[in-house]
CSV table of C-alpha atoms and ligand atoms in Angstrom, one decimal:
chain,number,residue,atom,x,y,z
A,408,MET,CA,46.6,35.4,121.3
A,409,ILE,CA,44.9,38.7,122.1
A,410,ASN,CA,47.1,41.7,121.9
A,411,GLU,CA,46.6,43.8,125.0
A,412,ASP,CA,48.7,46.8,124.0
A,413,PRO,CA,47.5,48.5,120.8
A,414,THR,CA,50.9,50.3,120.5
A,415,ARG,CA,52.8,47.1,120.1
A,416,MET,CA,53.0,44.8,117.1
A,417,PRO,CA,52.9,42.6,119.0
A,418,VAL,CA,56.2,42.8,120.9
A,419,LEU,CA,58.0,45.8,119.4
A,420,PRO,CA,56.6,49.3,119.5
A,421,VAL,CA,55.2,50.8,116.3
A,422,SER,CA,58.0,53.3,116.2
A,423,ALA,CA,60.4,50.4,115.6
A,424,TYR,CA,58.9,50.3,112.1
A,425,THR,CA,58.8,54.1,111.5
A,426,SER,CA,61.5,56.0,113.3
A,427,GLN,CA,64.9,57.0,112.0
A,428,GLU,CA,66.3,56.7,115.5
A,429,TRP,CA,65.3,53.0,115.7
A,430,PHE,CA,66.6,52.4,112.2
A,431,ASP,CA,70.0,54.0,113.0
A,432,LEU,CA,70.3,52.0,116.3
A,433,GLU,CA,69.5,48.8,114.4
A,434,GLN,CA,72.4,49.5,112.1
A,435,LYS,CA,74.7,50.0,115.0
A,436,LEU,CA,73.5,47.3,117.4
A,437,ILE,CA,72.4,44.6,115.0
A,438,PHE,CA,73.8,44.9,111.5
A,439,SER,CA,77.3,46.1,112.6
A,440,LYS,CA,77.6,43.0,114.8
A,441,VAL,CA,76.6,40.1,112.6
A,442,TRP,CA,78.0,38.2,109.6
A,443,ALA,CA,76.7,40.0,106.4
A,444,PHE,CA,76.0,38.2,103.1
A,445,ALA,CA,78.3,39.5,100.4
A,446,GLY,CA,77.6,37.3,97.4
A,447,PHE,CA,79.1,34.1,96.0
A,448,PRO,CA,82.8,33.2,95.6
A,449,GLU,CA,82.2,32.9,91.8
A,450,ASP,CA,81.3,36.6,91.7
A,451,LEU,CA,84.9,37.4,92.1
A,452,VAL,CA,86.9,35.0,90.0
A,453,ASN,CA,90.1,36.8,89.0
A,454,THR,CA,92.8,38.6,90.9
A,455,GLY,CA,91.7,42.1,91.6
A,456,ASP,CA,88.0,41.4,91.3
A,457,HIS,CA,86.2,43.2,94.1
A,458,THR,CA,82.9,44.2,95.5
A,459,THR,CA,81.7,46.2,98.5
A,460,VAL,CA,79.0,45.5,101.0
A,461,GLN,CA,77.4,47.6,103.7
A,462,ALA,CA,77.5,45.8,107.1
A,463,GLY,CA,75.6,48.1,109.4
A,464,LEU,CA,77.7,51.2,109.8
A,465,ASN,CA,80.6,49.7,108.0
A,466,ASN,CA,81.4,49.6,104.3
A,467,ILE,CA,83.5,46.6,103.6
A,468,LEU,CA,85.5,45.8,100.5
A,469,ILE,CA,86.2,42.3,99.4
A,470,ILE,CA,89.0,41.6,96.9
A,471,ARG,CA,90.6,38.5,95.5
A,472,GLY,CA,94.4,38.5,96.0
A,473,ASN,CA,97.3,37.3,93.8
A,474,ASP,CA,97.2,34.1,95.8
A,475,GLY,CA,93.6,33.5,95.0
A,476,THR,CA,92.4,34.3,98.5
A,477,LEU,CA,89.4,36.6,99.1
A,478,ARG,CA,90.1,39.2,101.8
A,479,ALA,CA,87.9,41.8,103.4
A,480,PHE,CA,88.9,45.3,104.5
A,481,HIS,CA,87.1,48.4,105.7
A,482,ASN,CA,86.6,50.5,102.6
A,483,ILE,CA,88.3,53.5,104.1
A,484,CYS,CA,91.5,55.2,102.9
A,485,ARG,CA,94.0,55.5,105.8
A,486,HIS,CA,94.9,59.0,104.5
A,487,ARG,CA,91.8,61.1,105.0
A,488,GLY,CA,89.3,58.4,105.6
A,489,ALA,CA,87.5,58.6,102.2
A,490,ARG,CA,85.6,55.6,100.9
A,491,MET,CA,87.7,54.2,98.1
A,492,LEU,CA,86.3,51.5,95.9
A,493,ARG,CA,83.0,51.8,94.1
A,494,PRO,CA,80.6,48.9,94.4
A,495,HIS,CA,81.9,46.4,91.9
A,496,GLY,CA,85.0,46.1,89.7
A,497,LYS,CA,87.0,43.6,87.8
A,498,SER,CA,90.7,42.9,87.8
A,499,ALA,CA,91.9,46.0,89.6
A,500,SER,CA,95.7,46.2,89.8
A,501,ALA,CA,95.6,47.7,93.2
A,502,ILE,CA,93.2,49.3,95.7
A,503,THR,CA,93.5,53.1,95.0
A,504,CYS,CA,91.7,55.9,96.7
A,505,PRO,CA,90.7,58.3,94.0
A,506,TYR,CA,91.0,61.4,96.3
A,507,HIS,CA,94.8,61.5,96.5
A,508,ASP,CA,95.8,58.3,94.8
A,509,TRP,CA,97.0,56.5,98.0
A,510,THR,CA,97.4,52.9,96.9
A,511,TYR,CA,97.2,49.6,98.7
A,512,ASP,CA,98.0,46.1,97.7
A,513,PHE,CA,95.5,43.2,97.9
A,514,GLU,CA,96.6,42.4,101.4
A,515,GLY,CA,95.8,45.9,102.5
A,516,ASN,CA,99.4,47.3,102.8
A,517,LEU,CA,100.0,50.9,101.9
A,518,LYS,CA,102.1,50.6,98.7
A,519,GLY,CA,102.5,54.1,97.4
A,520,ILE,CA,101.8,57.8,97.8
A,521,PRO,CA,102.4,58.9,94.2
A,522,ASN,CA,104.5,62.0,93.6
A,523,LYS,CA,104.3,63.5,97.0
A,524,ARG,CA,106.2,61.1,99.2
A,525,GLU,CA,108.3,64.1,100.4
A,526,GLU,CA,105.2,65.7,101.9
A,527,PHE,CA,105.2,62.9,104.5
A,528,PRO,CA,108.8,62.7,105.8
A,529,ASP,CA,107.8,60.9,109.0
A,530,LEU,CA,105.2,58.5,107.7
A,531,ASP,CA,105.6,54.8,108.4
A,532,PRO,CA,103.5,53.0,105.8
A,533,ALA,CA,103.3,49.9,108.0
A,534,CYS,CA,101.1,51.9,110.4
A,535,LEU,CA,98.6,52.8,107.7
A,536,SER,CA,97.5,49.4,106.4
A,537,LEU,CA,93.8,49.1,105.7
A,538,HIS,CA,91.7,48.0,108.6
A,539,LYS,CA,90.9,44.4,108.2
A,540,ALA,CA,87.5,42.8,108.4
A,541,SER,CA,86.6,39.1,108.7
A,542,LEU,CA,85.6,37.0,105.8
A,543,ALA,CA,84.3,33.5,105.6
A,544,ILE,CA,82.8,31.2,103.0
A,545,TRP,CA,79.9,29.2,104.4
A,546,ARG,CA,77.6,26.9,102.4
A,547,GLY,CA,78.8,28.5,99.1
A,548,MET,CA,78.1,32.0,100.3
A,549,VAL,CA,80.6,34.8,101.1
A,550,PHE,CA,80.1,36.5,104.5
A,551,VAL,CA,81.9,39.4,106.0
A,552,HIS,CA,82.0,40.7,109.6
A,553,PRO,CA,83.3,44.2,110.5
A,554,ASP,CA,85.3,42.9,113.4
A,555,PRO,CA,88.6,41.4,112.3
A,556,GLU,CA,88.5,39.3,115.5
A,557,ALA,CA,85.0,38.0,114.9
A,558,PRO,CA,84.4,34.5,116.3
A,559,PRO,CA,84.3,31.7,113.7
A,560,ILE,CA,81.3,31.8,111.4
A,561,GLU,CA,80.4,28.2,112.5
A,562,ASP,CA,79.8,29.6,116.0
A,563,TRP,CA,77.1,31.8,114.5
A,564,PHE,CA,75.5,29.6,111.9
A,565,GLY,CA,76.5,26.2,113.0
A,566,PRO,CA,73.6,25.5,115.4
A,567,VAL,CA,71.0,26.0,112.6
A,568,ALA,CA,72.9,24.0,110.0
A,569,PRO,CA,71.2,20.7,110.8
A,570,TYR,CA,67.9,22.3,110.1
A,571,LEU,CA,68.8,23.6,106.6
A,572,GLY,CA,68.3,21.7,103.3
A,573,PRO,CA,70.8,19.2,102.1
A,574,HIS,CA,71.6,21.5,99.2
A,575,GLN,CA,75.1,22.3,98.1
A,576,PRO,CA,74.7,25.7,96.4
A,577,ASP,CA,78.4,25.8,95.4
A,578,GLN,CA,77.7,22.9,93.1
A,579,MET,CA,74.6,24.4,91.5
A,580,MET,CA,74.4,26.9,88.6
A,581,GLU,CA,73.1,30.4,89.0
A,582,ILE,CA,70.4,31.5,86.6
A,583,PRO,CA,71.3,35.1,86.0
A,584,GLN,CA,67.9,36.0,84.5
A,585,ALA,CA,66.4,35.0,87.8
A,586,ALA,CA,68.4,37.5,89.8
A,587,ASP,CA,66.3,40.4,91.0
A,588,GLU,CA,66.4,43.5,93.1
A,589,THR,CA,63.1,45.0,94.4
A,590,ILE,CA,62.5,48.0,96.6
A,591,ILE,CA,59.7,47.4,99.0
A,592,LYS,CA,57.9,50.4,100.6
A,593,ALA,CA,58.0,48.9,104.1
A,594,ASN,CA,60.3,48.5,107.1
A,595,TRP,CA,62.8,45.6,106.7
A,596,LYS,CA,61.3,43.8,109.7
A,597,PHE,CA,57.9,43.6,108.0
A,598,VAL,CA,59.7,41.8,105.1
A,599,ALA,CA,61.5,39.5,107.5
A,600,GLU,CA,58.3,38.8,109.5
A,601,ASN,CA,56.4,38.0,106.3
A,602,TYR,CA,59.1,35.6,105.5
A,603,ILE,CA,58.6,33.6,108.7
A,604,ASP,CA,54.9,34.0,109.1
A,605,ALA,CA,53.5,30.5,108.7
A,606,TYR,CA,49.9,31.6,109.2
A,607,HIS,CA,49.6,33.5,105.9
A,608,LEU,CA,50.9,30.8,103.6
A,609,PRO,CA,47.6,29.1,102.7
A,610,LEU,CA,45.7,32.4,102.9
A,611,LEU,CA,47.6,35.2,101.0
A,612,HIS,CA,49.1,32.5,98.8
A,613,SER,CA,46.0,30.4,98.3
A,614,GLY,CA,46.6,30.4,94.5
A,615,THR,CA,50.4,30.3,94.4
A,616,LEU,CA,52.0,28.0,97.0
A,617,GLY,CA,49.6,25.0,96.9
A,618,MET,CA,52.5,22.6,96.1
A,619,TYR,CA,53.6,22.6,99.7
A,620,ASP,CA,51.8,21.1,102.7
A,621,HIS,CA,51.5,24.1,105.0
A,622,ARG,CA,49.6,22.2,107.6
A,623,ASN,CA,52.6,20.1,108.4
A,624,ALA,CA,55.1,22.9,108.5
A,625,GLU,CA,57.8,22.7,111.2
A,626,THR,CA,59.0,26.0,112.5
A,627,GLY,CA,61.2,27.3,115.3
A,628,PHE,CA,64.2,29.4,116.2
A,629,VAL,CA,67.6,27.8,116.7
A,630,GLY,CA,69.6,30.5,118.5
A,631,ASP,CA,68.6,33.7,116.6
A,632,HIS,CA,68.1,31.9,113.3
A,633,PHE,CA,64.7,30.7,112.1
A,634,ALA,CA,64.3,27.2,110.8
A,635,PHE,CA,61.4,26.1,108.6
A,636,TYR,CA,60.5,22.9,106.8
A,637,GLU,CA,57.4,21.8,105.1
A,638,PRO,CA,56.6,18.7,103.1
A,639,LEU,CA,55.4,18.7,99.5
A,640,ALA,CA,51.6,18.6,99.0
A,641,SER,CA,50.5,15.0,98.4
A,642,ASP,CA,49.1,15.6,94.9
A,643,TYR,CA,52.5,17.1,93.9
A,644,SER,CA,54.7,14.5,95.5
A,645,GLU,CA,52.7,11.5,94.3
A,646,ASN,CA,54.1,11.9,90.8
A,647,LEU,CA,57.0,14.2,91.5
A,648,GLU,CA,59.1,13.2,88.5
A,649,LYS,CA,56.3,14.3,86.2
A,650,ASN,CA,55.0,17.3,88.2
A,651,ALA,CA,58.3,19.0,88.9
A,652,PRO,CA,58.5,22.1,86.7
A,653,SER,CA,62.3,21.7,86.3
A,654,PRO,CA,64.8,19.0,87.0
A,655,LEU,CA,64.8,17.6,90.5
A,656,ILE,CA,67.9,18.0,92.7
A,657,ASP,CA,69.5,14.6,93.4
A,658,PHE,CA,70.2,14.4,97.1
A,659,GLY,CA,70.5,10.7,97.4
A,660,ASN,CA,68.2,8.9,99.8
A,661,ASN,CA,69.2,10.4,103.1
A,662,HIS,CA,67.0,13.4,103.4
A,663,ARG,CA,63.4,14.6,103.5
A,664,VAL,CA,62.0,16.1,100.3
A,665,GLY,CA,60.2,19.4,100.9
A,666,ALA,CA,60.9,23.1,101.2
A,667,TYR,CA,63.5,24.3,103.7
A,668,VAL,CA,62.9,28.1,104.1
A,669,PRO,CA,65.1,29.4,107.0
A,670,LEU,CA,65.8,33.1,107.8
A,671,LEU,CA,69.4,33.5,109.0
A,672,PHE,CA,69.5,36.4,111.4
A,673,PRO,CA,68.8,39.2,110.9
A,674,GLY,CA,67.6,39.2,107.2
A,675,ILE,CA,69.0,36.4,105.0
A,676,GLY,CA,66.3,34.2,103.8
A,677,LEU,CA,67.0,31.0,102.0
A,678,SER,CA,64.5,28.9,99.9
A,679,GLU,CA,65.8,25.4,99.5
A,680,THR,CA,63.4,23.3,97.6
A,681,GLU,CA,63.2,20.0,95.6
A,682,ILE,CA,64.2,21.9,92.4
A,683,SER,CA,66.1,25.1,93.4
A,684,TRP,CA,68.1,27.0,95.9
A,685,SER,CA,67.6,30.8,96.3
A,686,ILE,CA,68.7,33.5,98.6
A,687,PHE,CA,66.4,36.3,99.6
A,688,HIS,CA,68.6,39.0,101.0
A,689,ILE,CA,66.8,41.7,103.0
A,690,VAL,CA,68.7,45.0,103.0
A,691,PRO,CA,67.3,47.9,105.1
A,692,LEU,CA,67.5,51.3,103.2
A,693,ALA,CA,65.3,53.6,105.4
A,694,PRO,CA,62.7,53.1,108.1
A,695,ASP,CA,60.1,52.6,105.3
A,696,ARG,CA,62.2,51.3,102.5
A,697,THR,CA,63.8,47.9,102.0
A,698,LEU,CA,65.8,46.4,99.2
A,699,VAL,CA,65.4,42.7,98.5
A,700,GLN,CA,68.0,41.0,96.4
A,701,THR,CA,67.2,37.5,95.2
A,702,ARG,CA,69.5,35.1,93.4
A,703,THR,CA,68.6,31.6,92.3
A,704,LYS,CA,70.5,28.4,91.5
A,705,LEU,CA,69.4,25.3,89.8
A,706,PRO,CA,70.9,21.8,89.5
A,707,THR,CA,73.3,21.4,86.6
A,708,ALA,CA,71.3,19.7,83.8
A,709,SER,CA,71.0,20.0,80.0
A,710,GLU,CA,68.7,22.4,78.3
A,711,ALA,CA,66.8,19.4,77.0
A,712,ALA,CA,66.2,18.2,80.6
A,713,PHE,CA,64.7,21.6,81.5
A,714,THR,CA,62.5,21.7,78.4
A,715,LYS,CA,61.3,18.2,79.1
A,716,ALA,CA,60.4,18.9,82.7
A,717,GLU,CA,58.6,22.0,81.8
A,718,ARG,CA,56.6,20.3,79.1
A,719,ARG,CA,55.6,17.2,81.0
A,720,SER,CA,54.6,19.2,84.1
A,721,SER,CA,52.5,21.8,82.3
A,722,SER,CA,49.2,20.1,82.8
A,723,TYR,CA,49.7,19.8,86.5
A,724,TRP,CA,50.7,23.5,86.9
A,725,ARG,CA,47.9,24.8,84.7
A,726,ASN,CA,45.4,24.0,87.4
A,727,LYS,CA,47.7,24.5,90.3
A,728,VAL,CA,48.7,28.1,90.2
A,729,GLY,CA,46.5,31.1,89.8
A,730,PRO,CA,45.7,34.5,91.2
A,731,LYS,CA,44.1,35.1,94.5
A,732,TYR,CA,41.6,37.4,93.0
A,733,GLU,CA,40.5,38.0,89.4
A,734,GLY,CA,41.8,41.2,87.8
A,735,ASP,CA,44.5,42.8,85.8
A,736,PRO,CA,47.8,41.1,86.7
A,737,GLU,CA,49.7,44.1,85.6
A,738,MET,CA,47.8,46.4,88.0
A,739,ASP,CA,46.8,44.3,90.9
A,740,PRO,CA,49.4,42.2,92.8
A,741,MET,CA,46.5,40.0,94.1
A,742,ALA,CA,45.7,39.1,90.5
A,743,SER,CA,49.4,38.4,89.6
A,744,GLY,CA,49.6,34.8,90.5
A,745,ASP,CA,53.1,35.6,91.8
A,746,PHE,CA,53.7,34.8,95.5
A,747,MET,CA,56.5,37.4,95.7
A,748,ALA,CA,54.2,40.1,94.4
A,749,GLU,CA,51.6,39.0,96.9
A,750,ASP,CA,54.1,39.3,99.8
A,751,ILE,CA,55.4,42.7,98.7
A,752,PHE,CA,51.8,44.0,98.6
A,753,ALA,CA,51.1,42.6,102.1
A,754,CYS,CA,54.2,44.3,103.6
A,755,GLU,CA,53.5,47.6,101.9
A,756,GLN,CA,49.8,47.5,103.0
A,757,GLN,CA,50.9,47.0,106.6
A,758,GLN,CA,53.4,49.8,106.5
A,759,ALA,CA,50.8,52.1,104.9
A,760,SER,CA,48.5,51.7,107.9
A,761,LEU,CA,51.0,52.7,110.6
A,762,SER,CA,50.3,56.4,110.5
A,763,SER,CA,46.6,55.9,111.2
A,764,PRO,CA,45.4,56.6,114.7
A,765,TYR,CA,43.2,53.5,114.4
A,766,PHE,CA,46.1,51.2,113.7
A,767,SER,CA,46.6,48.3,116.0
A,768,VAL,CA,47.6,44.6,115.9
A,769,GLY,CA,44.6,43.0,117.6
A,770,ALA,CA,45.6,39.4,117.8
A,771,SER,CA,48.2,37.0,116.6
A,772,ALA,CA,47.9,33.3,115.9
A,773,ASP,CA,49.2,31.0,118.6
A,774,ILE,CA,51.2,28.7,116.3
A,775,GLY,CA,51.3,30.3,112.9
A,776,GLU,CA,52.5,33.7,114.1
A,777,LYS,CA,54.6,32.5,117.0
A,778,PRO,CA,57.7,33.0,114.8
A,779,VAL,CA,56.8,36.7,114.4
A,780,ARG,CA,56.5,37.2,118.1
A,781,ASP,CA,59.7,35.3,118.8
A,782,TYR,CA,61.6,37.3,116.1
A,783,GLN,CA,60.5,40.6,117.6
A,784,LYS,CA,61.7,39.4,121.0
A,785,ILE,CA,65.1,38.6,119.5
A,786,ILE,CA,65.2,42.1,117.9
A,787,GLU,CA,64.2,43.6,121.2
A,788,ARG,CA,67.1,41.8,123.0
A,789,TRP,CA,69.7,43.0,120.4
A,790,MET,CA,68.4,46.5,120.8
A,791,GLN,CA,68.8,46.4,124.5
A,792,GLN,CA,72.6,46.2,124.2
A,793,THR,CA,74.2,49.2,125.7
A,794,THR,CA,77.1,49.5,123.3
B,2182,FE2,FE1,54.4,35.0,101.8
């Protein structure tokens, strides 16, 4: 598909990837209006365990109550409006704003104004509860929505659910060493577009993702969420028990083996494979800066089972994975043999060109890059909202 307008890429204007004004509007019109990923329930095990998450313009606190329930509130003291809780904490006894020590219980009720109650003779504490936000647990993930009256999360994610993997992440074990946070020097939409770009898979990742059959990938949007499935490559699947680098997930018979790699709108990537489940959480920081948080879960299995799988599959992988180009893997992402490093490099190289007067997107692939065009149209629609 030839691109007729050199200032578009291909649907959105170049300024969508560079301007602070666009970025701020996205925070207001997109990220403030969707369910935001906030971690796993097991992150907050005990009463008083809490975390905070930015949902567009809103900072939301999540805390586990005395009754074991997770609740979400806007992280704003009702006294002077200060942000209260710092990002993470364990077993707090109450929610306290450090500015003037106004204190709330785990259900958001104003509990106390230490020492100075006489300063507020007319104050009715019932009117100054924390503003509630919505919280839901869906497929083993915690989500929050700034609107306390948000429609059920199933309304939002339900349509794409049949296209996701058969995985049950709440029954898998997280590998803490695999958790990672990376800052990418690119607009968050480049990271999302890279995630859904089927055209680049056998090209950029010629040395790193050969275990999947990219030619038979099935892609498409369901509502605003992107669904992606591709089968295993035949040489890998022929002897999967031997070739899998770690224990296979037991799904029973009733599913298709392969990689399910959806992008939940706007920036929650999942990678659900025959051996693992990971989340790839895209967090916009600035027009040209994006944080990506990844967390990975594996099936519960003994250490011996992992060692055995690694050992018996090593001969297969020795020839299977390698760098795209020869070079120093420490210095050159293209020599790293690491598909994530390859993707980051591609996103940053795209961002780096945007300031050039010669920049343009000249063409995009009819099938392989359709998801990118569709995604940009979805972003465009959200940005056309008037409030
Ligand atoms: Fe990629």
